Coordinates of C-alpha atoms and ligand atoms in Angstrom, one line a residue:
X5 CA 0.0 0.0 0.0
X6 CA 3.1 2.2 0.1
X7 CA 3.8 5.2 2.2
X8 CA 0.8 7.3 3.0
X9 CA 0.9 10.9 1.8
X10 CA -0.4 13.8 3.9
X11 CA -4.2 13.1 4.2
X12 CA -5.5 16.0 2.2
X13 CA -3.5 15.2 -0.9
X14 CA -6.2 12.7 -1.9
X15 CA -8.6 15.6 -2.5
X16 CA -6.2 17.2 -5.0
X17 CA -6.9 15.9 -8.5
X18 CA -4.2 14.2 -10.6
X19 CA -3.2 16.0 -13.7
X20 CA -4.9 14.4 -16.7
X21 CA -3.2 15.0 -19.9
X22 CA -5.6 14.3 -22.8
X23 CA -4.3 12.6 -25.9
X24 CA -2.7 14.7 -28.6
X25 CA -2.4 12.3 -31.6
X26 CA 0.5 13.2 -33.9
X27 CA -0.6 15.1 -37.0
X28 CA -3.5 16.8 -35.3
X29 CA -4.0 20.5 -35.0
X30 CA -3.4 21.5 -31.4
X31 CA -5.7 24.3 -30.4
X32 CA -6.1 23.2 -26.8
X33 CA -3.3 24.8 -24.7
X34 CA -3.1 28.5 -25.9
X35 CA 0.3 27.9 -27.3
X36 CA 1.8 29.7 -30.3
X37 CA 1.5 27.7 -33.4
X38 CA 4.8 29.2 -34.6
X39 CA 8.1 27.9 -33.4
X40 CA 10.6 30.3 -31.6
X41 CA 12.6 32.6 -33.8
X42 CA 15.9 31.2 -35.1
X43 CA 17.8 33.8 -32.9
X44 CA 16.1 32.4 -29.8
X45 CA 16.9 28.8 -30.8
X46 CA 20.5 29.9 -31.3
X47 CA 20.6 31.5 -27.8
X48 CA 19.2 28.4 -26.3
X49 CA 21.9 26.3 -28.0
X50 CA 24.7 28.6 -26.8
X51 CA 23.3 28.4 -23.2
X52 CA 23.1 24.6 -23.4
X53 CA 26.8 24.5 -24.2
X54 CA 27.4 26.0 -20.7
X55 CA 25.1 23.6 -19.1
X56 CA 27.7 22.3 -16.7
X57 CA 27.4 25.6 -14.8
X58 CA 24.5 26.6 -12.6
X59 CA 22.3 29.4 -14.0
X60 CA 22.2 32.9 -12.4
X61 CA 20.3 32.5 -9.1
X62 CA 17.9 35.5 -9.7
X63 CA 18.2 35.5 -13.6
X64 CA 20.0 38.9 -13.1
X65 CA 20.6 39.5 -16.8
X66 CA 17.0 38.9 -17.7
X67 CA 15.9 41.0 -14.8
X68 CA 18.0 43.9 -16.1
X69 CA 16.7 43.5 -19.6
X70 CA 13.1 43.3 -18.5
X71 CA 13.5 46.3 -16.1
X72 CA 14.6 48.3 -19.1
X73 CA 11.7 47.1 -21.3
X74 CA 9.0 47.7 -18.7
X75 CA 10.6 50.8 -17.1
X76 CA 10.5 49.4 -13.6
X77 CA 13.3 49.0 -11.1
X78 CA 15.2 45.7 -11.1
X79 CA 14.1 45.3 -7.5
X80 CA 10.5 44.9 -8.6
X81 CA 11.0 41.9 -10.8
X82 CA 11.1 38.2 -10.0
X83 CA 11.6 35.5 -12.6
X84 CA 10.0 32.1 -12.4
X85 CA 9.9 28.7 -14.1
X86 CA 6.8 29.8 -16.0
X87 CA 4.3 32.2 -14.4
X88 CA 2.4 29.2 -12.9
X89 CA 5.4 28.7 -10.7
X90 CA 5.1 32.3 -9.6
X91 CA 1.4 31.8 -8.8
X92 CA 2.4 29.0 -6.5
X93 CA 5.2 30.9 -4.9
X94 CA 2.8 33.8 -4.2
X95 CA 0.4 31.5 -2.5
X96 CA 3.2 29.9 -0.5
X97 CA 4.7 33.2 0.5
X98 CA 1.5 34.9 1.6
X99 CA -0.8 32.1 2.9
X100 CA -0.8 29.8 5.8
X101 CA -3.3 27.3 7.2
X102 CA -6.6 29.0 7.9
X103 CA -6.0 31.7 5.3
X104 CA -8.0 32.1 2.1
X105 CA -7.3 32.6 -1.6
X106 CA -10.0 34.3 -3.6
X107 CA -10.5 33.9 -7.3
X108 CA -13.2 33.9 -9.9
X109 CA -14.8 30.7 -11.4
X110 CA -14.4 29.7 -14.1
X111 CA -10.9 31.0 -14.2
X112 CA -7.4 29.5 -14.3
X113 CA -7.6 26.0 -12.8
X114 CA -4.2 26.3 -11.1
X115 CA -5.4 28.9 -8.5
X116 CA -7.6 26.6 -6.4
X117 CA -5.1 23.7 -6.9
X118 CA -2.2 25.8 -5.5
X119 CA -4.3 26.9 -2.6
X120 CA -5.1 23.3 -1.7
X121 CA -1.4 22.3 -2.1
X122 CA -0.6 25.0 0.4
X123 CA -3.3 23.8 2.7
X124 CA -5.3 27.0 2.1
X125 CA -9.0 27.4 1.3
X126 CA -9.9 28.7 -2.2
X127 CA -13.1 30.8 -2.2
X128 CA -14.5 31.2 -5.7
X129 CA -16.9 33.8 -7.0
X130 CA -18.9 33.0 -10.2
X131 CA -18.2 35.0 -13.4
X132 CA -21.1 37.3 -14.4
X133 CA -23.6 36.5 -17.1
X134 CA -21.1 37.8 -19.8
X135 CA -18.4 35.4 -18.5
X136 CA -16.5 38.3 -17.0
X137 CA -15.0 38.7 -13.5
X138 CA -17.6 40.1 -11.2
X139 CA -15.3 42.4 -9.3
X140 CA -18.1 43.9 -7.2
X141 CA -19.1 40.4 -6.0
X142 CA -15.4 39.6 -5.5
X143 CA -14.9 42.7 -3.3
X144 CA -18.0 41.7 -1.4
X145 CA -16.5 38.2 -0.9
X146 CA -13.3 39.4 0.7
X147 CA -13.1 38.1 4.3
X148 CA -10.6 38.7 7.1
X149 CA -9.0 35.4 6.1
X150 CA -8.3 36.5 2.5
X151 CA -4.6 37.0 1.8
X152 CA -4.4 36.7 -2.0
X153 CA -6.9 37.5 -4.7
X154 CA -6.3 36.3 -8.3
X155 CA -7.7 38.4 -11.1
X156 CA -7.0 36.8 -14.5
X157 CA -7.2 39.5 -17.1
X158 CA -7.9 38.5 -19.8
X159 CA -9.6 35.5 -18.2
X160 CA -8.6 32.0 -19.0
X161 CA -10.7 30.2 -20.2
X162 CA -13.4 32.8 -21.3
X163 CA -11.1 35.4 -22.9
X164 CA -13.0 38.2 -21.4
X165 CA -11.3 41.3 -19.9
X166 CA -12.3 43.8 -17.2
X167 CA -11.7 47.5 -17.8
X168 CA -9.1 49.8 -16.2
X169 CA -11.9 51.5 -14.2
X170 CA -13.3 48.3 -12.9
X171 CA -9.8 47.1 -11.8
X172 CA -9.0 50.4 -10.1
X173 CA -12.3 50.5 -8.3
X174 CA -11.7 46.9 -7.1
X175 CA -8.2 47.6 -5.9
X176 CA -9.5 50.6 -3.9
X177 CA -11.9 48.3 -2.1
X178 CA -9.2 45.7 -1.2
X179 CA -7.5 46.3 2.1
X180 CA -3.8 47.1 2.0
X181 CA -2.8 43.9 3.6
X182 CA -4.3 41.7 0.9
X183 CA -2.3 41.0 -2.2
X184 CA -4.1 41.5 -5.6
X185 CA -2.5 39.3 -8.3
X186 CA -3.3 40.4 -11.8
X187 CA -2.5 37.4 -14.0
X188 CA -1.7 39.0 -17.4
X189 CA -0.6 35.8 -19.2
X190 CA -2.4 37.1 -22.3
X191 CA -1.7 40.8 -22.0
X192 CA 0.2 41.0 -25.4
X193 CA -3.0 40.0 -27.3
X194 CA -5.1 42.8 -25.8
X195 CA -6.4 45.2 -28.4
X196 CA -9.1 47.1 -26.3
X197 CA -7.5 50.3 -25.0
X198 CA -9.9 50.2 -22.0
X199 CA -8.0 47.3 -20.5
X200 CA -5.4 48.3 -18.0
X201 CA -1.7 47.6 -18.2
X202 CA -1.3 46.1 -14.7
X203 CA 2.4 47.2 -14.4
X204 CA 1.2 50.8 -14.1
X205 CA -0.9 49.8 -11.1
X206 CA 2.0 48.1 -9.4
X207 CA 3.7 51.5 -9.3
X208 CA 0.8 53.0 -7.4
X209 CA -0.1 50.1 -5.0
X210 CA 2.3 48.0 -3.0
X211 CA -0.3 45.3 -2.7
X212 CA -0.7 44.7 -6.5
X213 CA 1.5 42.2 -8.3
X214 CA 1.4 41.3 -12.0
X215 CA 2.3 38.0 -13.6
X216 CA 3.4 37.7 -17.2
X217 CA 4.8 34.9 -19.2
X218 CA 7.0 34.1 -22.3
X219 CA 4.8 31.0 -22.9
X220 CA 2.0 32.5 -25.0
X221 CA 2.8 35.6 -27.0
X222 CA 6.6 34.8 -27.2
X223 CA 6.0 31.2 -28.1
X224 CA 8.2 29.7 -25.4
X225 CA 5.7 27.5 -23.6
X226 CA 8.2 24.5 -23.7
X227 CA 11.1 26.6 -22.4
X228 CA 9.4 27.7 -19.1
X229 CA 10.0 31.3 -18.1
X230 CA 7.7 34.0 -16.7
X231 CA 7.9 37.0 -14.4
X232 CA 6.3 38.8 -11.6
X233 CA 6.2 42.6 -11.3
X234 CA 5.5 44.1 -7.9
X235 CA 6.8 46.0 -4.9
X236 CA 10.4 44.9 -3.7
X237 CA 8.8 43.3 -0.7
X238 CA 6.6 41.1 -2.9
X239 CA 9.6 40.2 -5.1
X240 CA 11.7 39.1 -2.1
X241 CA 8.9 37.1 -0.7
X242 CA 8.4 35.3 -4.0
X243 CA 12.1 34.7 -4.3
X244 CA 12.4 33.2 -0.8
X245 CA 10.1 30.3 -1.6
X246 CA 11.5 29.7 -5.1
X247 CA 13.0 26.3 -6.0
X248 CA 16.7 27.2 -6.3
X249 CA 17.9 27.4 -9.9
X250 CA 14.4 26.5 -11.3
X251 CA 14.9 28.8 -14.2
X252 CA 17.7 27.2 -16.2
X253 CA 20.3 28.8 -18.5
X254 CA 18.4 27.9 -21.7
X255 CA 15.2 29.6 -20.4
X256 CA 17.0 32.7 -19.2
X257 CA 18.8 33.0 -22.6
X258 CA 15.7 32.3 -24.6
X259 CA 13.8 35.1 -22.8
X260 CA 16.6 37.6 -23.3
X261 CA 16.8 36.7 -27.0
X262 CA 13.1 36.9 -27.4
X263 CA 13.1 40.4 -26.0
X264 CA 15.4 41.6 -28.7
X265 CA 12.5 41.3 -31.1
X266 CA 9.5 42.8 -29.4
X267 CA 8.4 44.3 -32.7
X268 CA 8.3 40.8 -34.3
X269 CA 6.3 39.6 -31.3
X270 CA 3.9 42.5 -31.5
X271 CA 3.4 41.7 -35.2
X272 CA 2.6 38.1 -34.4
X273 CA 0.2 39.1 -31.7
X274 CA -1.7 41.5 -34.0
X275 CA -2.1 38.7 -36.5
X276 CA -3.5 36.4 -33.8
X277 CA -5.9 39.2 -32.6
X278 CA -7.1 39.7 -36.2
X279 CA -7.7 36.0 -36.6
X280 CA -9.5 35.9 -33.3
X281 CA -12.0 38.4 -34.6
X282 CA -12.4 36.6 -37.9
X283 CA -13.0 33.3 -36.2
X284 CA -15.4 34.8 -33.6
X285 CA -17.5 36.5 -36.3
X286 CA -17.8 33.3 -38.3
X287 CA -18.8 31.4 -35.1
X288 CA -21.4 34.0 -34.3
X289 CA -22.8 33.8 -37.8
X290 CA -23.1 30.0 -37.3
X291 CA -25.3 30.7 -34.3
X292 CA -22.9 29.9 -31.6
X293 CA -22.5 32.0 -28.4
X294 CA -18.9 33.3 -28.1
X295 CA -18.0 36.1 -25.7
X296 CA -15.7 38.9 -27.0
X297 CA -12.1 37.8 -26.3
X298 CA -8.9 39.8 -25.6
X299 CA -6.7 36.7 -25.5
X300 CA -5.4 34.2 -28.1
X301 CA -8.4 31.9 -27.6
X302 CA -12.2 31.9 -27.7
X303 CA -14.8 30.4 -25.3
X304 CA -17.7 28.5 -26.7
X305 CA -20.4 28.3 -24.1
X306 CA -21.9 25.0 -25.4
X307 CA -23.2 23.6 -22.1
X308 CA -24.2 20.0 -22.3
X309 CA -23.1 19.8 -26.0
X310 CA -19.5 20.6 -25.1
X311 CA -18.3 17.0 -25.0
X312 CA -19.9 16.1 -28.3
X313 CA -18.4 19.2 -29.9
X314 CA -14.9 18.3 -28.7
X315 CA -15.3 14.8 -30.0
X316 CA -16.6 16.2 -33.3
X317 CA -13.5 18.4 -33.6
X318 CA -11.2 15.5 -32.7
X319 CA -12.6 13.4 -35.6
X320 CA -11.7 16.3 -37.9
X321 CA -8.2 16.4 -36.5
X322 CA -8.5 19.4 -34.2
X323 CA -7.9 19.1 -30.5
X324 CA -9.7 21.7 -28.4
X325 CA -9.9 22.0 -24.6
X326 CA -13.1 20.7 -23.0
X327 CA -14.4 22.0 -19.7
X328 CA -17.0 19.5 -18.7
X329 CA -20.6 20.5 -19.4
X330 CA -19.7 24.2 -19.5
X331 CA -17.9 24.9 -22.7
X332 CA -14.9 24.5 -24.8
X333 CA -11.9 26.7 -25.3
X334 CA -10.2 26.9 -28.6
X335 CA -6.8 28.6 -29.2
X336 CA -6.5 30.9 -32.2
X337 CA -3.9 29.2 -34.4
X338 CA -2.6 29.9 -37.9
X339 CA -5.2 30.8 -40.6
X340 CA -5.3 27.3 -42.1
X341 CA -5.7 25.7 -38.7
X342 CA -8.5 28.0 -37.8
X343 CA -10.2 27.2 -41.0
X344 CA -10.2 23.5 -40.3
X345 CA -11.7 24.3 -36.8
X346 CA -14.3 26.7 -38.3
X347 CA -15.4 24.1 -40.8
X348 CA -16.0 21.6 -38.0
X349 CA -17.8 24.2 -35.8
X350 CA -20.0 25.3 -38.7
X351 CA -21.0 21.7 -39.5
X352 CA -21.6 21.0 -35.8
X353 CA -23.8 24.1 -35.5
X354 CA -25.7 23.1 -38.6
X355 CA -26.5 19.7 -37.2
X356 CA -27.2 20.5 -33.6
X357 CA -28.8 24.0 -33.8
X358 CA -30.7 23.8 -37.0
X359 CA -30.8 20.0 -37.7
Ligands
PLP8 C1 -0.7 30.0 -19.6 C2 -1.1 30.7 -18.4 C3 -0.1 31.0 -17.4 C4 1.3 30.8 -17.6 O1 1.8 29.7 -17.9 P1 3.4 29.4 -17.8 O2 3.6 28.6 -19.0 O3 3.6 28.8 -16.5 O4 4.1 30.7 -17.8 C5 -0.5 31.7 -16.3 N1 -1.7 32.1 -16.1 C6 -2.7 31.8 -17.0 C7 -4.1 32.2 -16.7 C8 -2.4 31.1 -18.1 O5 -3.4 30.8 -19.0

């Protein structure tokens, strides 16, 4: 029967990785369909050649480069092995048994999992009728036990974003001793000028931290590097609970090389955003309900039909992400990939909505 784990581990779900048969179009993980730039691959190769040496402890070179890019002091940046790692570090650094993490639902699935791993209760507040964060209800749900609030903007998996005014009003209502974490994993795909750049807010509020990643817009999901922007006290707390040397040399080098071409990245993101609008309009024309998205994916609120739809797509060689009986999330890929998906969606809609 083996060695018993701590008792509450049984309540934490195992990771289930769905099949991704070779040759299929992968629109299930919000990755970039394009490989990293050759200059990034070269930087990774050079870094690998020094793989006998430990990497920089705090990714100092990357911190310096990012500080320049974001116009923030180096002391306000922490680097992590993907921004999910930084999510976990924030929970570990700020929460102890009896404390609470507050987040929206549906939102990023990692938040409640990290809370439970830390032995902390995750209180969730339903999204509003438009699949957006209900920040008024979230402010009302704050309790004396709340230590960390996650606001995923744009939200994964619905793609919806809250406005600058809404975020500012929310932060005003949060006590100074509660940390607001703005998870901006999809910030680079935002086209709506009403959506706040969270980094600005970190300059005004010491209890606001922003998480960003190289996994999505920069196309480095397999390399694992993300960052946290916040007050120096937040950064040192995050760094204290980090796994030593979790961000390897290839990851640090890849991020630095990727930052050399922010224009190219911006161009890729604009293409994705334009495709997002094209795909959404076609889905709406087909009679499907799809909230406006500011990310590199769309949410189809298909309810009990979600499983059938995911299976229908799979038979046409497209892997989408299924969320039980709630909906499916589809990543915006390259034009020809999106066209294969759209064809499947249109056929499905014709059969189930009108058939
Ligand atoms: C993808 C994603 C992340 C970051 O993932 P990493 O690969 O760990 O950087 C963080 N938050 C949300 C909401 C995401 O969707």
